[in-house]
Coordinates of C-alpha atoms (C1' of nucleotides) in Angstrom, one line a residue:
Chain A
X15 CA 299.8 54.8 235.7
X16 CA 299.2 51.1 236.7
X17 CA 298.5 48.5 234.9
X18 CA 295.0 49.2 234.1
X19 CA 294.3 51.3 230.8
X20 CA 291.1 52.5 232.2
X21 CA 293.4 55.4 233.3
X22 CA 293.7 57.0 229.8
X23 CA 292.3 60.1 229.6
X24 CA 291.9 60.7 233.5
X25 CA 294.9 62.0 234.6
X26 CA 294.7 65.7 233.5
X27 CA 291.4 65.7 235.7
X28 CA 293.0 63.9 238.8
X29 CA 295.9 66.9 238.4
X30 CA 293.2 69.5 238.1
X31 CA 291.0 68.5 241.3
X32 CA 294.6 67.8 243.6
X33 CA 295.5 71.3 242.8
X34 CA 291.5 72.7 243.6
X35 CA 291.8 70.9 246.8
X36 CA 295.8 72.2 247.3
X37 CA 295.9 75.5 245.5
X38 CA 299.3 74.8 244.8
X39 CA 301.5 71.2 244.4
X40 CA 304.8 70.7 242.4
X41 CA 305.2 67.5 240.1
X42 CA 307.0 65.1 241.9
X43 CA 304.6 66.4 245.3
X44 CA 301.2 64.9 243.4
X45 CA 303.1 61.4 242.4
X46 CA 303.3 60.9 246.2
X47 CA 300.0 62.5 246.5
X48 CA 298.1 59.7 244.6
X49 CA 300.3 57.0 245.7
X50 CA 299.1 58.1 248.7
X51 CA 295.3 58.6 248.3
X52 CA 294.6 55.5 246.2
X53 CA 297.0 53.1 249.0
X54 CA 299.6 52.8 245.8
X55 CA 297.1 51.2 243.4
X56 CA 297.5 54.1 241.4
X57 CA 301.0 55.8 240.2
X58 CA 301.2 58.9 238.2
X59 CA 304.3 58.3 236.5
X60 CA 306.8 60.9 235.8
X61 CA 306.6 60.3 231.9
X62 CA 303.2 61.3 232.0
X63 CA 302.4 63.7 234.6
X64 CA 305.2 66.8 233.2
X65 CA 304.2 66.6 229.4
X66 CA 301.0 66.8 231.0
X67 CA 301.5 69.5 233.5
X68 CA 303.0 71.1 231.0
X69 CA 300.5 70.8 228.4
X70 CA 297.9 72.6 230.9
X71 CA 300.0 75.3 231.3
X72 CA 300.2 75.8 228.1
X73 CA 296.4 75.6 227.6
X74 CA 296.5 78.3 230.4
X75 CA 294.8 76.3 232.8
X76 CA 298.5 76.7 235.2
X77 CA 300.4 78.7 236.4
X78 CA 304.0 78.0 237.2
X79 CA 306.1 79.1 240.2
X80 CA 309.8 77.9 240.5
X81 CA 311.3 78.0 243.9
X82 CA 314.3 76.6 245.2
X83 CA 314.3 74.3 248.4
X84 CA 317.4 72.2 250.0
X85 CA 319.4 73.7 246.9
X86 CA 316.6 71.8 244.9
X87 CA 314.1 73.3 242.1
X88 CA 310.9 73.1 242.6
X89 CA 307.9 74.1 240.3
X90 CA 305.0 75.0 241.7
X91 CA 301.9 75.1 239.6
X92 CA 298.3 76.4 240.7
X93 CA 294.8 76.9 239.2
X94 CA 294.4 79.8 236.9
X95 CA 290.7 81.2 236.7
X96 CA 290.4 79.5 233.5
X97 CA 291.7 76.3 234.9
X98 CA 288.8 76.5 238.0
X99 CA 286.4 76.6 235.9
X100 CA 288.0 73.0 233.1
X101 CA 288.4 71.3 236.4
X102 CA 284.4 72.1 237.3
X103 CA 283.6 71.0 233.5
X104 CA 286.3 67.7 234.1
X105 CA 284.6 66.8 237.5
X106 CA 281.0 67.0 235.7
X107 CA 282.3 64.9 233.2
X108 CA 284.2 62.4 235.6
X109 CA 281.3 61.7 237.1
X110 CA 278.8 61.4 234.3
X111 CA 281.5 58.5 233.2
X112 CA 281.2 56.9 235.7
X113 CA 277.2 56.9 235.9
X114 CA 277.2 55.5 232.5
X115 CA 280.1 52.8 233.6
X116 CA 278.1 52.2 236.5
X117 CA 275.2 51.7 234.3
X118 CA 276.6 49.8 231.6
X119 CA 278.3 47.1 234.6
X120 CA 274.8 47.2 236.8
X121 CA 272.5 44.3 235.1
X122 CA 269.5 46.0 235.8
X123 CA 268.3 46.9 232.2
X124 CA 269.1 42.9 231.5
X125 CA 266.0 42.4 232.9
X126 CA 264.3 44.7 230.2
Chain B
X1307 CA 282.6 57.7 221.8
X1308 CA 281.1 61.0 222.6
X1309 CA 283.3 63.8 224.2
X1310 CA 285.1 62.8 227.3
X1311 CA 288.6 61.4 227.0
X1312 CA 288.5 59.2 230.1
X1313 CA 285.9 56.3 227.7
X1314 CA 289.4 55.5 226.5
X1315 CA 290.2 52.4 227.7
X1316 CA 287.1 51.4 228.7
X1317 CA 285.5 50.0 225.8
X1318 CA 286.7 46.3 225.8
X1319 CA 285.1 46.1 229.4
X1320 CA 281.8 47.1 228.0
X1321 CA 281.6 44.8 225.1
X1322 CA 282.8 41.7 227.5
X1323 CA 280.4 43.3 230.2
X1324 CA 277.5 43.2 227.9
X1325 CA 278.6 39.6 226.0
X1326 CA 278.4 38.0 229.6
X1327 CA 274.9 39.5 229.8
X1328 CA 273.2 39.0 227.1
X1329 CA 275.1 35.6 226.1
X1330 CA 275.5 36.5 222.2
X1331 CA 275.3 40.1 220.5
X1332 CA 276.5 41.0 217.1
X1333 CA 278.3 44.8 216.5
X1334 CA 275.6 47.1 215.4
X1335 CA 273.3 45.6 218.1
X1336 CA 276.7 46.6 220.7
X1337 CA 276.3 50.0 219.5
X1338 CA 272.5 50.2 219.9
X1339 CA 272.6 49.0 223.3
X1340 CA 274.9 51.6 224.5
X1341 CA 273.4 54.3 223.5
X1342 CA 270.4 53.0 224.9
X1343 CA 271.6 52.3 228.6
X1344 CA 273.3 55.6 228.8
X1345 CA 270.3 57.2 227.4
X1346 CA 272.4 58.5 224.5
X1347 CA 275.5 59.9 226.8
X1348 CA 277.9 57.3 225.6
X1349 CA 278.1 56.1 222.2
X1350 CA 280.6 53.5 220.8
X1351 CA 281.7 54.7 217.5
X1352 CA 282.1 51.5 214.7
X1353 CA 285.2 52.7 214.0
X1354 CA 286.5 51.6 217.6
X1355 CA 283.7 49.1 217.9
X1356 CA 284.4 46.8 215.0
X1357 CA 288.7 46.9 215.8
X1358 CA 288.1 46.1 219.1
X1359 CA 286.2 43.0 218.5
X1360 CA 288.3 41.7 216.1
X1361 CA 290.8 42.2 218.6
X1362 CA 289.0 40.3 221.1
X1363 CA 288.9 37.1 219.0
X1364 CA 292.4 37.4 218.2
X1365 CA 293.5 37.4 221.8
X1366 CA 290.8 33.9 222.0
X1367 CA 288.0 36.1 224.4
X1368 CA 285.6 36.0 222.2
X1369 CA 284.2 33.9 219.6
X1370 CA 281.9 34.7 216.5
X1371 CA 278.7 32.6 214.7
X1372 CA 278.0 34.4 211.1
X1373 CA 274.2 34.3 210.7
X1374 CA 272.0 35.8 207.6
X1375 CA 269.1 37.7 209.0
X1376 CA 267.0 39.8 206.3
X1377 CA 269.1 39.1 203.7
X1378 CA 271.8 40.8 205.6
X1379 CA 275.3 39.5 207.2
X1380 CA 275.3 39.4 211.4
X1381 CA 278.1 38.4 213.2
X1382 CA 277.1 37.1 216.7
X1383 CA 279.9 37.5 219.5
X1384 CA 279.9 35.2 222.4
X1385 CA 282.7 35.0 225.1
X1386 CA 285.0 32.0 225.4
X1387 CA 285.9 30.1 228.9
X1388 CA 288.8 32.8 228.9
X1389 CA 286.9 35.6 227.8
X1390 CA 284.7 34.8 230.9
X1391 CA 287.4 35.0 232.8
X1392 CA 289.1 38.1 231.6
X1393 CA 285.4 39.8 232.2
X1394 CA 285.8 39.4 235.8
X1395 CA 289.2 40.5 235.8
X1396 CA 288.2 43.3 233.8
X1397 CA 285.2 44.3 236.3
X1398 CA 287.5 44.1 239.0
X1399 CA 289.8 46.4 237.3
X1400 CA 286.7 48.7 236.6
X1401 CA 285.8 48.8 240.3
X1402 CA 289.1 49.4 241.5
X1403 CA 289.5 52.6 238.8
X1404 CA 285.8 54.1 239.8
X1405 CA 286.9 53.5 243.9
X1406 CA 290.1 55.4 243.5
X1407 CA 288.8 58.2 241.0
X1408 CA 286.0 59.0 243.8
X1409 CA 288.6 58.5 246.5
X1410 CA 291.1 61.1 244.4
X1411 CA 287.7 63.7 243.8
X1412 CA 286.0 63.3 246.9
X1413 CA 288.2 65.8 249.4
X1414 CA 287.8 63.6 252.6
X1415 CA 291.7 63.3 252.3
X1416 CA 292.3 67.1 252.0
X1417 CA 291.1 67.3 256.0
X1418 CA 294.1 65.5 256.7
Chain C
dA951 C1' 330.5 53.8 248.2
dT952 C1' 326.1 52.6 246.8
dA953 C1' 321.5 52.8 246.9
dT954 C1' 317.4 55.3 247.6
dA955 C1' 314.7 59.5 247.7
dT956 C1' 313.9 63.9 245.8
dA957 C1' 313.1 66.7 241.7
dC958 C1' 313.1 68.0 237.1
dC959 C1' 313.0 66.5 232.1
dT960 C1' 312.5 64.2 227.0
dA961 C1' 312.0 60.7 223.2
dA962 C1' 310.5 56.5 221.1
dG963 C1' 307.1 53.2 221.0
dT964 C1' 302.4 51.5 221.9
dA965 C1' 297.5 51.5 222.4
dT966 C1' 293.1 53.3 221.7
dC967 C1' 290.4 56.2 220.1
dT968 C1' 288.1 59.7 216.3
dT969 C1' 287.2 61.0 211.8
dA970 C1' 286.2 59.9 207.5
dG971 C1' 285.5 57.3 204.4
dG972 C1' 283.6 52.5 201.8
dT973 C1' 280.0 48.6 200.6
dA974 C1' 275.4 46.8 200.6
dT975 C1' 270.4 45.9 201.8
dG976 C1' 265.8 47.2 203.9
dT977 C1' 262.4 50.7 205.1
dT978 C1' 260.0 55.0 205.4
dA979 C1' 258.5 59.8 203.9
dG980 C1' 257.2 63.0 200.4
Chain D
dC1429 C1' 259.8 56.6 192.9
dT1430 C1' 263.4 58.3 194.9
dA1431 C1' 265.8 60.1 198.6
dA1432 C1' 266.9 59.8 203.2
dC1433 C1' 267.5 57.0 207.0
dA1434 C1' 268.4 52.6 209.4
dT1435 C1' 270.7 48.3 209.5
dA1436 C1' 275.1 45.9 209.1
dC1437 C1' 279.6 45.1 208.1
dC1438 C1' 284.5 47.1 207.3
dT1439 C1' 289.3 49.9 207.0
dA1440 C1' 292.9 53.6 207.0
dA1441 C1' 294.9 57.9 208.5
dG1442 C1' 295.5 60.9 212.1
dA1443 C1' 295.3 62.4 217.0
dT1444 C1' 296.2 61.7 221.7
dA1445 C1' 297.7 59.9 225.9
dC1446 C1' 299.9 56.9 227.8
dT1447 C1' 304.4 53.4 229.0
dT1448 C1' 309.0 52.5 229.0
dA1449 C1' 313.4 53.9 229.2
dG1450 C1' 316.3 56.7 229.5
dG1451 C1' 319.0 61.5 231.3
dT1452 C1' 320.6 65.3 234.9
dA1453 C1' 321.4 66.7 239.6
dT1454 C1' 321.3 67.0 244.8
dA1455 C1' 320.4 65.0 249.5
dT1456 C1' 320.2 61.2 252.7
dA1457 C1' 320.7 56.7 254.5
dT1458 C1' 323.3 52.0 254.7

DNA sequence: ATATATACCTAAGTATCTTAGGTATGTTAG
DNA sequence: CTAACATACCTAAGATACTTAGGTATATAT
């Protein structure tokens, strides 16, 4: 990521929800992805996003397809039914965080 | 904190947040105030609460004013003239995450 | 020929939290 | 009156999720 450690902990749900929208991405595909979304003020990086992926995977919210492109590997991961349903549960949460951030950074209860 | 893994990283920004609005607040009354705002979503946990403000002084954001109230031992927080200014940095930093989160979650760019 | 882009990967170190304690005083319920 | 809960501070061990800094290999552009 960049810079900010706000980041922590938000990454496995950014993965999730690129891959809902998708259905399928490889690795390096959703590092340009979020460059691309957030105008490069947010990078995945590589040291992060495949013990991640593969963590998922592992949980059995993945699935993994390896194909071969321009004598390249690519792995191809997608939503398993049990990973649709975390990346419902990880949206909810996302954006109750946020309310509360939102809610915490808003002065209106200063005025209480 | 309660739950959610994305709070990581986000609790300096609420204690400097809630220093700038209040002017002085002492640990316990951090934790209380939290809880309350959130209406008991969010709650900052002394083990990350008290390391985080002694970290804060250290790095010369914050400073403290020991008071006896009750018989009991309360150590008021304020922010310095750089803490002031690392809580608008921090803000900034907060509204930049939250803008690209609900730019990587909301799937306006998946039409593309 | 060299750098950059594509595409995968891991390991060591760092930061931030959770969990689980500890100390001590004040207040409330049975 | 005593036991539980609230107030108020604290630390240490462990978990987790990153960053940083590598490594491998192929394709393309300068």
């Amino acid at each position: 990521m960049r810079n900010s450690k706000l980041y922590k902990g938000s990454l496995n749900t950014i993965i999730l929800k690129l891959l809902e929208e998708k259905g399928k991405m490889y690795g390096y595909e959703i590092t340009q992805k979020v460059k691309e979304i957030t105008k490069d003020e947010l990078r995945v990086t590589e040291g992060a996003l495949y013990p991640a992926l593969h963590k998922l995977e592992a949980e059995g919210f993945l699935e993994v397809e390896v194909a071969k492109v321009d004598n390249r590997i690519r792995k191809y991961y997608k939503l398993t039914e049990a990973g649709e349903k975390e990346t419902v549960n990880r949206l909810l949460a996302l954006e109750d965080f946020i309310r509360n951030m939102q809610q915490l950074v808003n002065p209106k209860w200063s005025l209480e």
